[in-house]
Amino acid sequence: MHMMKLVSRVSTLLLSVTPALAIWPAPTSITTGNQTLWIEHNVQVTYNGGIVRWSSLSHPSCPSAAIRTNEELLALQLPWYGGFVPPGSDFRSQDIVHGGVCRALDAILNQNFVPWKLYARNAVKQTEPAANKGKTLITKLEISQTGKDNSSTWKPVGGSVDESYSLSVDLKGTAKIEAVSAVGVLRALESFVQLFYQHTNRQIYTTLAPVEIKDAPQFPHRGILLDVARNYYPVENILSILDGMAWNKLNRLHIHVTDSQAWPLQIPAMPEVSEKGAYAPHAVYTPHDVALIQTYAVHRGIEVIFEIDMPGHIGIVAESHPDIITGWGAEPWTTYCAEPPCGQFRLNETKVDTFLDTLMDDLLPRVSPYSAYFHTGGDEFNFQEYLLDPSVGTNDTTILIPLLQKFTDKNHARVRKAGLVPLVWEEIPKDYNITIEKDVVVQSWLGGSAVQELTSAGHQVIDSNYNFWYLDCGRGQFLNFENGQPFDTYYPFNDWCGPTKSWQLIYQHDPRANLTEEQAKLVLGGEVAVWSETIDETNVDSLIWPRASAAGEVLWSGRLDASGNNRSAVEAAPRLADIRERMVARGIGAAPVHMTFCTQGRNGSTCSWPVGV
Amino acid sequence: MHMMKLVSRVSTLLLSVTPALAIWPAPTSITTGNQTLWIEHNVQVTYNGGIVRWSSLSHPSCPSAAIRTNEELLALQLPWYGGFVPPGSDFRSQDIVHGGVCRALDAILNQNFVPWKLYARNAVKQTEPAANKGKTLITKLEISQTGKDNSSTWKPVGGSVDESYSLSVDLKGTAKIEAVSAVGVLRALESFVQLFYQHTNRQIYTTLAPVEIKDAPQFPHRGILLDVARNYYPVENILSILDGMAWNKLNRLHIHVTDSQAWPLQIPAMPEVSEKGAYAPHAVYTPHDVALIQTYAVHRGIEVIFEIDMPGHIGIVAESHPDIITGWGAEPWTTYCAEPPCGQFRLNETKVDTFLDTLMDDLLPRVSPYSAYFHTGGDEFNFQEYLLDPSVGTNDTTILIPLLQKFTDKNHARVRKAGLVPLVWEEIPKDYNITIEKDVVVQSWLGGSAVQELTSAGHQVIDSNYNFWYLDCGRGQFLNFENGQPFDTYYPFNDWCGPTKSWQLIYQHDPRANLTEEQAKLVLGGEVAVWSETIDETNVDSLIWPRASAAGEVLWSGRLDASGNNRSAVEAAPRLADIRERMVARGIGAAPVHMTFCTQGRNGSTCSWPVGV
């Protein structure tokens, strides 16, 4: 009989939940009410007192945010929207804000969703506001920017842009955004979007008025690494990823643009490199593509960081410049590199310098108008590969390390000459003991105590710990195994970094864990990584989202809440499901957080492991 | 110096490979030449000597295979295409063949692809045939069917349909298909499709003439299980999965249509069950949807098998019929079921029989025109749940097992009354010792020696060993873990069945492994499974494909080749990459087999683990 007490009726449980607050990532502070406001096309938007050039969504100055292909964007010729801005052109705050307003209102009015998956089963009609009563409309959105933008707003070093904002919606229908920078305004607009849902009668409402939000990020660097070398991603696909990033307040897209397998980046000064190194003539990024990606990103408050990984991970250059590469396609590859095909820059060959001078003189001036950083790679340097290098012919570290030091110094000098800050992978200072200047930012991926060691050595760090934030892991080997010995040895063909990083695992990782306060200050943030051995445009959306959203909340809101407690996945799950539904509505195929039964529970405990069991 | 010998130049390696044979799954026997033939819209197709009603692809009698939505199909009103055929209507062989021909020619001519990813880098133009020489066209496709179709062609029991075929293409441009059944013709047409690629000049060619293929499946039951209860899949999505199955010669779609979380299946005799049990009013399968799915499947040589899992996995019925369910939403759920929410049929409650009589009388007559089977579930029966059942109130197996026996007997009698063969999960005979008749097919999922035990007990078996063929596994828990005890205990939140089943792991699983010849005969085949705790329409394509293709080859071609050796993943990889590209071209977002560098190697060893390392 006492067993009966344990039975709770699910239906009752579901109907009694209060809707969670929708904002993802969680703002620094938020208070909301339970009054309903509606919003329509005629909302008036002002920016510093002037009416934003905004008449209606069908006006050609405010095209649908769904427009995204290269051709469509080119046709628009609207710099504020992400059209091509020639290098050196200034970005204007009013254009950035105007584009953000267009996209926000388009998302609210035209790309919204009826949140039936977020209410209890069959409870949408009971839960959504009555539409036949006297409706209060949001009539005004007043945007004030208190600071002046400058070049470090659009291409920040660390936290040089102030992304903070406040957002309020009063009961009379006036919404206000205040921010120091235009980027802060963009962040506020994304929070504003998340207040609204579509009614089953197709009107748009929020039930959370009045709203007061004050918000600012915990980490200045909140990124995604996308490997476009191992598989090619069409430009539209990269723009779509930038969209998703903006919705999640992520602000760095790190494009790993070349690797031993392919060189898709057109270099006008050396057209042969991509002509021979891209997977196909059309699978390239032209200078126009690069500028388009960068401009599109700036308009969303995102900085694109390109990486040319070297001296390893560069074999493909041998197809056009065989004299500067050692061990191209060396076999067995297991001896000479981490994955096929092998190939590194020769280490005592002046032609390498000629190549890099030409490359960097071509590329970096096209990067520097949009970005403060350039990543020179430096991971997985293979010493055996230099046995095959006619310019050195040894694997002796006492010979190779000084050469690597010189290589790195010269490379970083090229980066600095272009006004950019170098980024390197952690092995450069930590495993190879290369001395780097204090401006260099170190990207850590190997986990363990790496972040601790790097910060205690005084380095600024970006955390991409593979145990938590490598989104490609845990899906099995990309390699084939012939029957017999390799098959038997490597069965069941797990990859090197399983298990798959679930959103829960990603969410509990704190880049500042186990650091002193001083060390913690050196952690600029983190990046989730999409290495593309088994990922391309067909599956990238559901592999990135909503897991990058989980990392995004850690990086924006902090792993700890305002009280210093770890954020709870039980609290987070309904909000994550919410932004996932919104992403799908806005055109990105994010994977489901979990089955609808769980999202309809809404309070996150419906599908939780019971406490004490 | 001797190290230099180990260096092979990748570029040379790539250019010297012979293109692999394209057909997936591998035919029983195939010989091909290296002559080029072209194919155009005007190819004449005959079926048993008569010209197939076929004028041009723009003719409304042969619509684009891309047409797939419910509305579009309804508008067509073409029964052979998959439009609604009222229960009891006969399927006509000529309609089935006509539809297959339309889709095959549409795939060849309009949904083809330039295989640049399958040739060496930048080698498409050198590798594809010269288009300016005198071209031999394929002018005729002569289809002969040697047998007569009957109802067991469309709804086979085991191997009661002959799916064998032969296919030849001669050097003069005549293609011939011979098959016993119309389903064999469909299989041949899919092989025919795979011979052709698109030229960079947009014309269509094969370089493999002359072609001689003889082919027949190793297993009669080659399936996918799709759980549409935990997440709802729109009808179009299910039709798209059926398309992919047809392309891979898979022939059973097992739809797990209800579970404790949701009941999306409309039952006109009891509308309240889906009204209260579906996730939303629109997230249902109407009788029309069910007939559409079944008809669409029959037209592709696929049998749909519905499962109503019971007496467990049925909690949701409590929303409409609380008196027949025990422990709905019981907590802690870990005590009462495998995942939330709990709920099983009461075991000594006559109202359960009334419910099931009504249900089955409604549903089964709508199933039997299209299928020979009905699955009654029976997995994960929870004994504790019966402590909460007012009709029994005990967890004593000596009381519960006889009740379960009665429940099963009555259920199977209902299935047989409708002319259908029952299917059950393995626990019914193996773990609960329920006696079942010899007609019942047992689906095994628990691995280990289960298939051996079941077949040695004389049961016919379908193999869905979760260690190999559960496509949802290895992606992390769908549950949330609150900070503190459950978090610490279950960190890093792996699911119960990791690692992820890579295509290589799926491909090496032999449903007949370790069986005697007599036991092996009882294995009808297998099904890969898509349980939907974290899968829905946004990510299902890339989760199913191309991994189900890998299982598909094991089931069609056998794990062993003609010489009795295990098939090699190194040989298989390029063909799998080939059908993956074709699936993407035909509209299904299959995941990449691996990075383009590997597929451009084409011979499968480019991205293999070296032998001896």
PDB file of C-alpha atoms in Angstrom, chain A residues 536-538, chain B residues 111-113 117 247 545 577-592:
ATOM      1  CA  ASP A 536      30.255  17.845 -43.957  1.00  0.00           C
ATOM      2  CA  GLU A 537      27.349  20.061 -44.854  1.00  0.00           C
ATOM      3  CA  THR A 538      24.828  17.212 -44.626  1.00  0.00           C
TER       4      THR A 538
ATOM      5  CA  GLN B 111      18.963  13.398 -59.885  1.00  0.00           C
ATOM      6  CA  ASN B 112      22.401  12.254 -60.872  1.00  0.00           C
ATOM      7  CA  PHE B 113      25.765  13.652 -59.787  1.00  0.00           C
ATOM      8  CA  LYS B 117      34.515  13.141 -54.916  1.00  0.00           C
ATOM      9  CA  TRP B 247      17.758   2.469 -53.072  1.00  0.00           C
ATOM     10  CA  TRP B 545      22.429   6.742 -43.707  1.00  0.00           C
ATOM     11  CA  ALA B 577      30.972   6.482 -50.488  1.00  0.00           C
ATOM     12  CA  ASP B 578      29.507   6.129 -53.963  1.00  0.00           C
ATOM     13  CA  ILE B 579      25.991   5.234 -52.858  1.00  0.00           C
ATOM     14  CA  ARG B 580      26.224   7.930 -50.191  1.00  0.00           C
ATOM     15  CA  GLU B 581      26.883  10.554 -52.864  1.00  0.00           C
ATOM     16  CA  ARG B 582      24.013   9.137 -54.889  1.00  0.00           C
ATOM     17  CA  MET B 583      21.676   9.321 -51.897  1.00  0.00           C
ATOM     18  CA  VAL B 584      22.578  12.964 -51.343  1.00  0.00           C
ATOM     19  CA  ALA B 585      21.962  13.638 -55.048  1.00  0.00           C
ATOM     20  CA  ARG B 586      18.581  11.931 -54.752  1.00  0.00           C
ATOM     21  CA  GLY B 587      17.589  14.070 -51.797  1.00  0.00           C
ATOM     22  CA  ILE B 588      18.560  12.296 -48.592  1.00  0.00           C
ATOM     23  CA  GLY B 589      21.161  13.929 -46.333  1.00  0.00           C
ATOM     24  CA  ALA B 590      23.264  10.842 -45.668  1.00  0.00           C
ATOM     25  CA  ALA B 591      26.365  11.505 -43.569  1.00  0.00           C
ATOM     26  CA  PRO B 592      29.759  11.346 -45.263  1.00  0.00           C
TER      27      PRO B 592
END
